[in-house]
PDB file of C-alpha atoms in Angstrom:
ATOM      1  CA  UNK A   1     101.572  -0.659-211.480  1.00  0.00           C
ATOM      2  CA  UNK A   2     105.301  -0.649-210.825  1.00  0.00           C
ATOM      3  CA  UNK A   3     106.089   0.363-207.260  1.00  0.00           C
ATOM      4  CA  UNK A   4     109.396   0.687-205.459  1.00  0.00           C
ATOM      5  CA  UNK A   5     109.332   1.545-201.775  1.00  0.00           C
ATOM      6  CA  UNK A   6     112.544   2.307-199.913  1.00  0.00           C
ATOM      7  CA  UNK A   7     112.963   2.121-196.159  1.00  0.00           C
ATOM      8  CA  UNK A   8     115.664   2.031-193.514  1.00  0.00           C
ATOM      9  CA  UNK A   9     116.965   5.582-193.615  1.00  0.00           C
ATOM     10  CA  UNK A  10     117.514   7.720-190.565  1.00  0.00           C
ATOM     11  CA  UNK A  11     120.033   9.572-188.434  1.00  0.00           C
ATOM     12  CA  UNK A  12     123.285   7.697-187.942  1.00  0.00           C
ATOM     13  CA  UNK A  13     126.565   8.641-186.313  1.00  0.00           C
ATOM     14  CA  UNK A  14     129.750   8.740-188.362  1.00  0.00           C
ATOM     15  CA  UNK A  15     131.349   5.314-188.471  1.00  0.00           C
ATOM     16  CA  UNK A  16     128.025   3.556-188.084  1.00  0.00           C
ATOM     17  CA  UNK A  17     126.269   1.169-190.433  1.00  0.00           C
ATOM     18  CA  UNK A  18     122.875   1.063-192.047  1.00  0.00           C
ATOM     19  CA  UNK A  19     120.862  -1.280-194.236  1.00  0.00           C
ATOM     20  CA  UNK A  20     118.449   0.228-196.707  1.00  0.00           C
ATOM     21  CA  UNK A  21     115.697  -1.830-198.292  1.00  0.00           C
ATOM     22  CA  UNK A  22     113.653  -1.440-201.438  1.00  0.00           C
ATOM     23  CA  UNK A  23     110.508  -3.499-201.835  1.00  0.00           C
ATOM     24  CA  UNK A  24     109.337  -3.966-205.411  1.00  0.00           C
ATOM     25  CA  UNK A  25     105.899  -4.807-206.751  1.00  0.00           C
ATOM     26  CA  UNK A  26     103.938  -4.671-209.977  1.00  0.00           C
ATOM     27  CA  UNK A  27     106.578  -6.231-212.215  1.00  0.00           C
ATOM     28  CA  UNK A  28     108.728  -9.327-212.625  1.00  0.00           C
ATOM     29  CA  UNK A  29     111.483  -8.396-210.175  1.00  0.00           C
ATOM     30  CA  UNK A  30     113.674 -11.383-211.003  1.00  0.00           C
ATOM     31  CA  UNK A  31     114.006 -10.263-214.616  1.00  0.00           C
ATOM     32  CA  UNK A  32     115.540  -6.865-213.911  1.00  0.00           C
ATOM     33  CA  UNK A  33     118.846  -5.416-212.848  1.00  0.00           C
ATOM     34  CA  UNK A  34     118.363  -2.941-209.990  1.00  0.00           C
ATOM     35  CA  UNK A  35     120.290   0.207-209.098  1.00  0.00           C
ATOM     36  CA  UNK A  36     120.827   2.564-206.196  1.00  0.00           C
ATOM     37  CA  UNK A  37     121.236   6.293-206.818  1.00  0.00           C
ATOM     38  CA  UNK A  38     121.711   8.963-204.180  1.00  0.00           C
ATOM     39  CA  UNK A  39     121.241  12.708-203.997  1.00  0.00           C
ATOM     40  CA  UNK A  40     122.885  14.884-201.373  1.00  0.00           C
ATOM     41  CA  UNK A  41     120.763  17.820-200.156  1.00  0.00           C
ATOM     42  CA  UNK A  42     120.534  20.469-202.872  1.00  0.00           C
ATOM     43  CA  UNK A  43     122.861  18.530-205.179  1.00  0.00           C
ATOM     44  CA  UNK A  44     122.585  16.418-208.319  1.00  0.00           C
ATOM     45  CA  UNK A  45     122.136  12.711-208.859  1.00  0.00           C
ATOM     46  CA  UNK A  46     124.977  10.314-208.002  1.00  0.00           C
ATOM     47  CA  UNK A  47     124.908   6.700-209.146  1.00  0.00           C
ATOM     48  CA  UNK A  48     125.855   4.295-206.363  1.00  0.00           C
ATOM     49  CA  UNK A  49     125.755   0.849-207.908  1.00  0.00           C
ATOM     50  CA  UNK A  50     123.929  -2.050-209.515  1.00  0.00           C
ATOM     51  CA  UNK A  51     123.061  -5.680-208.909  1.00  0.00           C
ATOM     52  CA  UNK A  52     122.284  -7.834-211.893  1.00  0.00           C
ATOM     53  CA  UNK A  53     119.708 -10.618-211.977  1.00  0.00           C
ATOM     54  CA  UNK A  54     120.137 -14.331-211.306  1.00  0.00           C
ATOM     55  CA  UNK A  55     120.871 -15.087-214.977  1.00  0.00           C
ATOM     56  CA  UNK A  56     123.901 -12.805-214.629  1.00  0.00           C
ATOM     57  CA  UNK A  57     124.917 -14.429-211.344  1.00  0.00           C
ATOM     58  CA  UNK A  58     123.820 -11.455-209.245  1.00  0.00           C
ATOM     59  CA  UNK A  59     127.044  -9.653-210.107  1.00  0.00           C
ATOM     60  CA  UNK A  60     127.485  -6.090-208.906  1.00  0.00           C
ATOM     61  CA  UNK A  61     128.993  -2.791-210.001  1.00  0.00           C
ATOM     62  CA  UNK A  62     129.857   0.154-207.745  1.00  0.00           C
ATOM     63  CA  UNK A  63     130.931   3.746-208.028  1.00  0.00           C
ATOM     64  CA  UNK A  64     134.561   4.120-207.023  1.00  0.00           C
ATOM     65  CA  UNK A  65     133.593   6.480-204.203  1.00  0.00           C
ATOM     66  CA  UNK A  66     131.595   3.773-202.418  1.00  0.00           C
ATOM     67  CA  UNK A  67     133.359   0.565-203.380  1.00  0.00           C
ATOM     68  CA  UNK A  68     134.442  -1.377-200.328  1.00  0.00           C
ATOM     69  CA  UNK A  69     131.992   0.334-197.956  1.00  0.00           C
ATOM     70  CA  UNK A  70     128.705  -0.261-199.793  1.00  0.00           C
ATOM     71  CA  UNK A  71     127.218  -3.666-200.577  1.00  0.00           C
ATOM     72  CA  UNK A  72     124.243  -4.176-202.850  1.00  0.00           C
ATOM     73  CA  UNK A  73     122.269  -7.406-202.720  1.00  0.00           C
ATOM     74  CA  UNK A  74     118.823  -8.705-203.531  1.00  0.00           C
ATOM     75  CA  UNK A  75     116.384 -11.351-202.351  1.00  0.00           C
ATOM     76  CA  UNK A  76     114.238 -12.412-205.274  1.00  0.00           C
ATOM     77  CA  UNK A  77     111.984 -14.466-202.976  1.00  0.00           C
ATOM     78  CA  UNK A  78     111.043 -11.235-201.209  1.00  0.00           C
ATOM     79  CA  UNK A  79     111.122  -8.969-204.305  1.00  0.00           C
ATOM     80  CA  UNK A  80     113.579  -6.861-202.358  1.00  0.00           C
ATOM     81  CA  UNK A  81     116.771  -4.945-202.985  1.00  0.00           C
ATOM     82  CA  UNK A  82     119.232  -3.980-200.264  1.00  0.00           C
ATOM     83  CA  UNK A  83     122.051  -1.526-199.703  1.00  0.00           C
ATOM     84  CA  UNK A  84     124.349  -1.986-196.732  1.00  0.00           C
ATOM     85  CA  UNK A  85     126.507   1.008-195.923  1.00  0.00           C
ATOM     86  CA  UNK A  86     129.410   0.595-193.525  1.00  0.00           C
ATOM     87  CA  UNK A  87     131.676   3.167-191.916  1.00  0.00           C
ATOM     88  CA  UNK A  88     129.249   5.973-192.698  1.00  0.00           C
ATOM     89  CA  UNK A  89     130.713   9.403-193.427  1.00  0.00           C
ATOM     90  CA  UNK A  90     129.063  12.814-193.292  1.00  0.00           C
ATOM     91  CA  UNK A  91     129.345  12.988-197.084  1.00  0.00           C
ATOM     92  CA  UNK A  92     127.053   9.951-197.331  1.00  0.00           C
ATOM     93  CA  UNK A  93     124.167  12.167-196.184  1.00  0.00           C
ATOM     94  CA  UNK A  94     121.651  11.946-199.009  1.00  0.00           C
ATOM     95  CA  UNK A  95     118.327  10.669-200.211  1.00  0.00           C
ATOM     96  CA  UNK A  96     118.888   7.134-201.483  1.00  0.00           C
ATOM     97  CA  UNK A  97     116.720   5.958-204.378  1.00  0.00           C
ATOM     98  CA  UNK A  98     116.326   2.485-205.778  1.00  0.00           C
ATOM     99  CA  UNK A  99     115.562   2.202-209.466  1.00  0.00           C
ATOM    100  CA  UNK A 100     114.570  -0.514-211.897  1.00  0.00           C
ATOM    101  CA  UNK A 101     116.803  -1.014-214.914  1.00  0.00           C
ATOM    102  CA  UNK A 102     115.162  -1.400-218.312  1.00  0.00           C
ATOM    103  CA  UNK A 103     116.863  -3.620-220.865  1.00  0.00           C
ATOM    104  CA  UNK A 104     120.006  -3.844-218.775  1.00  0.00           C
ATOM    105  CA  UNK A 105     120.769  -0.193-219.471  1.00  0.00           C
ATOM    106  CA  UNK A 106     118.204   2.451-218.561  1.00  0.00           C
ATOM    107  CA  UNK A 107     116.720   3.413-215.198  1.00  0.00           C
ATOM    108  CA  UNK A 108     112.992   3.636-215.785  1.00  0.00           C
ATOM    109  CA  UNK A 109     111.140   3.483-212.465  1.00  0.00           C
ATOM    110  CA  UNK A 110     112.370   5.052-209.226  1.00  0.00           C
ATOM    111  CA  UNK A 111     111.224   4.764-205.646  1.00  0.00           C
ATOM    112  CA  UNK A 112     110.375   7.815-203.547  1.00  0.00           C
ATOM    113  CA  UNK A 113     113.698   7.639-201.703  1.00  0.00           C
ATOM    114  CA  UNK A 114     114.815   7.267-198.104  1.00  0.00           C
ATOM    115  CA  UNK A 115     116.845   9.948-196.316  1.00  0.00           C
ATOM    116  CA  UNK A 116     120.102   9.066-194.605  1.00  0.00           C
ATOM    117  CA  UNK A 117     121.643  11.699-192.336  1.00  0.00           C
ATOM    118  CA  UNK A 118     125.123  11.076-190.990  1.00  0.00           C
ATOM    119  CA  UNK A 119     125.845  13.359-188.080  1.00  0.00           C
ATOM    120  CA  UNK A 120     127.157  13.269-184.540  1.00  0.00           C
TER     121      UNK A 120
ATOM    122  CA  UNK B   1     134.945   7.868-216.111  1.00  0.00           C
ATOM    123  CA  UNK B   2     132.708   9.377-218.781  1.00  0.00           C
ATOM    124  CA  UNK B   3     131.964  13.025-217.982  1.00  0.00           C
ATOM    125  CA  UNK B   4     128.570  14.425-218.897  1.00  0.00           C
ATOM    126  CA  UNK B   5     128.627  18.198-219.358  1.00  0.00           C
ATOM    127  CA  UNK B   6     125.137  19.621-219.263  1.00  0.00           C
ATOM    128  CA  UNK B   7     124.189  23.162-220.245  1.00  0.00           C
ATOM    129  CA  UNK B   8     122.823  25.548-219.304  1.00  0.00           C
ATOM    130  CA  UNK B   9     122.760  24.975-215.558  1.00  0.00           C
ATOM    131  CA  UNK B  10     119.582  27.044-215.391  1.00  0.00           C
ATOM    132  CA  UNK B  11     117.253  28.901-217.691  1.00  0.00           C
ATOM    133  CA  UNK B  12     114.183  31.096-217.465  1.00  0.00           C
ATOM    134  CA  UNK B  13     111.409  30.583-219.975  1.00  0.00           C
ATOM    135  CA  UNK B  14     107.769  31.417-220.532  1.00  0.00           C
ATOM    136  CA  UNK B  15     104.806  29.175-221.140  1.00  0.00           C
ATOM    137  CA  UNK B  16     104.772  28.177-224.787  1.00  0.00           C
ATOM    138  CA  UNK B  17     108.504  28.696-225.314  1.00  0.00           C
ATOM    139  CA  UNK B  18     110.678  26.141-227.063  1.00  0.00           C
ATOM    140  CA  UNK B  19     113.366  24.984-224.638  1.00  0.00           C
ATOM    141  CA  UNK B  20     116.583  23.163-225.485  1.00  0.00           C
ATOM    142  CA  UNK B  21     118.969  21.514-223.023  1.00  0.00           C
ATOM    143  CA  UNK B  22     122.274  20.039-224.130  1.00  0.00           C
ATOM    144  CA  UNK B  23     124.490  17.299-222.758  1.00  0.00           C
ATOM    145  CA  UNK B  24     127.966  16.524-224.084  1.00  0.00           C
ATOM    146  CA  UNK B  25     129.688  13.227-223.334  1.00  0.00           C
ATOM    147  CA  UNK B  26     133.464  13.113-222.901  1.00  0.00           C
ATOM    148  CA  UNK B  27     133.620   9.859-224.881  1.00  0.00           C
ATOM    149  CA  UNK B  28     131.516   8.089-227.470  1.00  0.00           C
ATOM    150  CA  UNK B  29     128.482   6.644-225.686  1.00  0.00           C
ATOM    151  CA  UNK B  30     126.550   5.636-228.782  1.00  0.00           C
ATOM    152  CA  UNK B  31     122.860   6.138-227.952  1.00  0.00           C
ATOM    153  CA  UNK B  32     123.170   5.136-224.297  1.00  0.00           C
ATOM    154  CA  UNK B  33     121.735   8.384-222.998  1.00  0.00           C
ATOM    155  CA  UNK B  34     118.673   9.027-220.875  1.00  0.00           C
ATOM    156  CA  UNK B  35     116.897  12.167-219.710  1.00  0.00           C
ATOM    157  CA  UNK B  36     115.120  12.607-216.382  1.00  0.00           C
ATOM    158  CA  UNK B  37     112.833  15.258-214.917  1.00  0.00           C
ATOM    159  CA  UNK B  38     112.852  15.975-211.202  1.00  0.00           C
ATOM    160  CA  UNK B  39     110.542  18.268-209.254  1.00  0.00           C
ATOM    161  CA  UNK B  40     111.354  19.465-205.713  1.00  0.00           C
ATOM    162  CA  UNK B  41     110.790  16.766-203.117  1.00  0.00           C
ATOM    163  CA  UNK B  42     110.076  14.108-205.738  1.00  0.00           C
ATOM    164  CA  UNK B  43     111.966  11.219-207.276  1.00  0.00           C
ATOM    165  CA  UNK B  44     113.373  11.598-210.786  1.00  0.00           C
ATOM    166  CA  UNK B  45     111.055  10.593-213.592  1.00  0.00           C
ATOM    167  CA  UNK B  46     112.293   8.959-216.781  1.00  0.00           C
ATOM    168  CA  UNK B  47     111.492  10.968-219.922  1.00  0.00           C
ATOM    169  CA  UNK B  48     113.659   9.582-222.702  1.00  0.00           C
ATOM    170  CA  UNK B  49     116.029   6.660-223.123  1.00  0.00           C
ATOM    171  CA  UNK B  50     118.208   5.474-225.971  1.00  0.00           C
ATOM    172  CA  UNK B  51     118.791   9.167-226.747  1.00  0.00           C
ATOM    173  CA  UNK B  52     115.437   9.599-228.484  1.00  0.00           C
ATOM    174  CA  UNK B  53     112.864   7.020-227.333  1.00  0.00           C
ATOM    175  CA  UNK B  54     110.047   8.577-225.365  1.00  0.00           C
ATOM    176  CA  UNK B  55     109.121   6.767-222.181  1.00  0.00           C
ATOM    177  CA  UNK B  56     105.537   5.561-222.059  1.00  0.00           C
ATOM    178  CA  UNK B  57     103.147   8.258-220.887  1.00  0.00           C
ATOM    179  CA  UNK B  58     105.521  11.167-221.499  1.00  0.00           C
ATOM    180  CA  UNK B  59     103.952  14.001-223.526  1.00  0.00           C
ATOM    181  CA  UNK B  60     105.045  14.281-227.139  1.00  0.00           C
ATOM    182  CA  UNK B  61     106.266  17.856-226.608  1.00  0.00           C
ATOM    183  CA  UNK B  62     109.408  16.232-225.197  1.00  0.00           C
ATOM    184  CA  UNK B  63     111.951  14.915-227.678  1.00  0.00           C
ATOM    185  CA  UNK B  64     115.589  13.855-227.684  1.00  0.00           C
ATOM    186  CA  UNK B  65     118.260  13.800-230.329  1.00  0.00           C
ATOM    187  CA  UNK B  66     121.922  12.969-230.809  1.00  0.00           C
ATOM    188  CA  UNK B  67     124.735  14.377-232.892  1.00  0.00           C
ATOM    189  CA  UNK B  68     127.944  12.529-232.198  1.00  0.00           C
ATOM    190  CA  UNK B  69     128.655  12.999-228.504  1.00  0.00           C
ATOM    191  CA  UNK B  70     126.185  15.880-228.186  1.00  0.00           C
ATOM    192  CA  UNK B  71     122.680  15.157-226.976  1.00  0.00           C
ATOM    193  CA  UNK B  72     119.691  17.465-226.841  1.00  0.00           C
ATOM    194  CA  UNK B  73     116.448  17.449-224.904  1.00  0.00           C
ATOM    195  CA  UNK B  74     113.826  19.691-226.478  1.00  0.00           C
ATOM    196  CA  UNK B  75     110.516  20.804-225.031  1.00  0.00           C
ATOM    197  CA  UNK B  76     108.575  22.120-227.992  1.00  0.00           C
ATOM    198  CA  UNK B  77     106.084  24.237-226.056  1.00  0.00           C
ATOM    199  CA  UNK B  78     106.797  24.693-222.359  1.00  0.00           C
ATOM    200  CA  UNK B  79     103.867  23.940-220.074  1.00  0.00           C
ATOM    201  CA  UNK B  80     103.349  24.841-216.389  1.00  0.00           C
ATOM    202  CA  UNK B  81     104.019  21.235-215.370  1.00  0.00           C
ATOM    203  CA  UNK B  82     107.451  21.326-217.026  1.00  0.00           C
ATOM    204  CA  UNK B  83     109.135  23.655-214.549  1.00  0.00           C
ATOM    205  CA  UNK B  84     111.619  21.309-212.936  1.00  0.00           C
ATOM    206  CA  UNK B  85     115.253  20.209-213.021  1.00  0.00           C
ATOM    207  CA  UNK B  86     116.383  18.001-215.879  1.00  0.00           C
ATOM    208  CA  UNK B  87     119.289  15.552-215.848  1.00  0.00           C
ATOM    209  CA  UNK B  88     121.010  13.554-218.552  1.00  0.00           C
ATOM    210  CA  UNK B  89     122.690  10.244-217.752  1.00  0.00           C
ATOM    211  CA  UNK B  90     124.942   7.912-219.714  1.00  0.00           C
ATOM    212  CA  UNK B  91     124.714   4.146-219.406  1.00  0.00           C
ATOM    213  CA  UNK B  92     127.411   3.213-221.909  1.00  0.00           C
ATOM    214  CA  UNK B  93     130.034   2.380-219.312  1.00  0.00           C
ATOM    215  CA  UNK B  94     130.499   2.034-215.584  1.00  0.00           C
ATOM    216  CA  UNK B  95     130.263   4.048-213.506  1.00  0.00           C
ATOM    217  CA  UNK B  96     127.016   5.447-214.805  1.00  0.00           C
ATOM    218  CA  UNK B  97     127.273   9.226-214.707  1.00  0.00           C
ATOM    219  CA  UNK B  98     124.805  12.093-214.671  1.00  0.00           C
ATOM    220  CA  UNK B  99     125.000  15.612-215.991  1.00  0.00           C
ATOM    221  CA  UNK B 100     124.944  18.404-213.438  1.00  0.00           C
ATOM    222  CA  UNK B 101     121.316  19.280-214.099  1.00  0.00           C
ATOM    223  CA  UNK B 102     119.389  22.134-215.704  1.00  0.00           C
ATOM    224  CA  UNK B 103     116.842  24.008-213.648  1.00  0.00           C
ATOM    225  CA  UNK B 104     114.002  25.358-215.773  1.00  0.00           C
ATOM    226  CA  UNK B 105     112.337  28.324-214.102  1.00  0.00           C
ATOM    227  CA  UNK B 106     109.435  30.587-214.910  1.00  0.00           C
ATOM    228  CA  UNK B 107     110.330  33.885-216.576  1.00  0.00           C
TER     229      UNK B 107
END
């Protein structure tokens, strides 16, 4: 069974940093691109970015709104995906989901999400 | 960026009704379109990818179609478990973009 479990969310002050983790199990993690998607309270889904697999040199893509502050990485030895967020802003308050990418294109499995609240 | 315009933003329907949700892409995205269902407090669930391919385990009352840059999600006979918010999403180009969502409520 495919499982994705996010962790690392919490209450952070503006300007702070946070590292979110996503632990994967039940599938061949090394073979898949992985994405982060976020959802602000009461709002729609907002794609954050992607990390490709080793065969694609672990290259990344980001939404323009987060580029430069967000860094996506992965550790295939730990079946884990990471999202580092620097210089947090109140508008970064959201549930952050990790998702597996099917065939290099489609998000098929999602984790349950981890809530990040940016507030003083 | 490719804009995904989803309509309606909400609808009320009864059990057994046929429900149609539409998503229009601002550019040609071929068949790189997926549909998701999300219930309150839960993660999104993949329903359809490649515009019309049903995800494993998804009931056959769900279907997807494409006409040019217009995409449709159809629920042939609405069931109690289908009351949720539905999102389309394009994966033709970066950044990936979602429609604004359609909330399906009980009439």
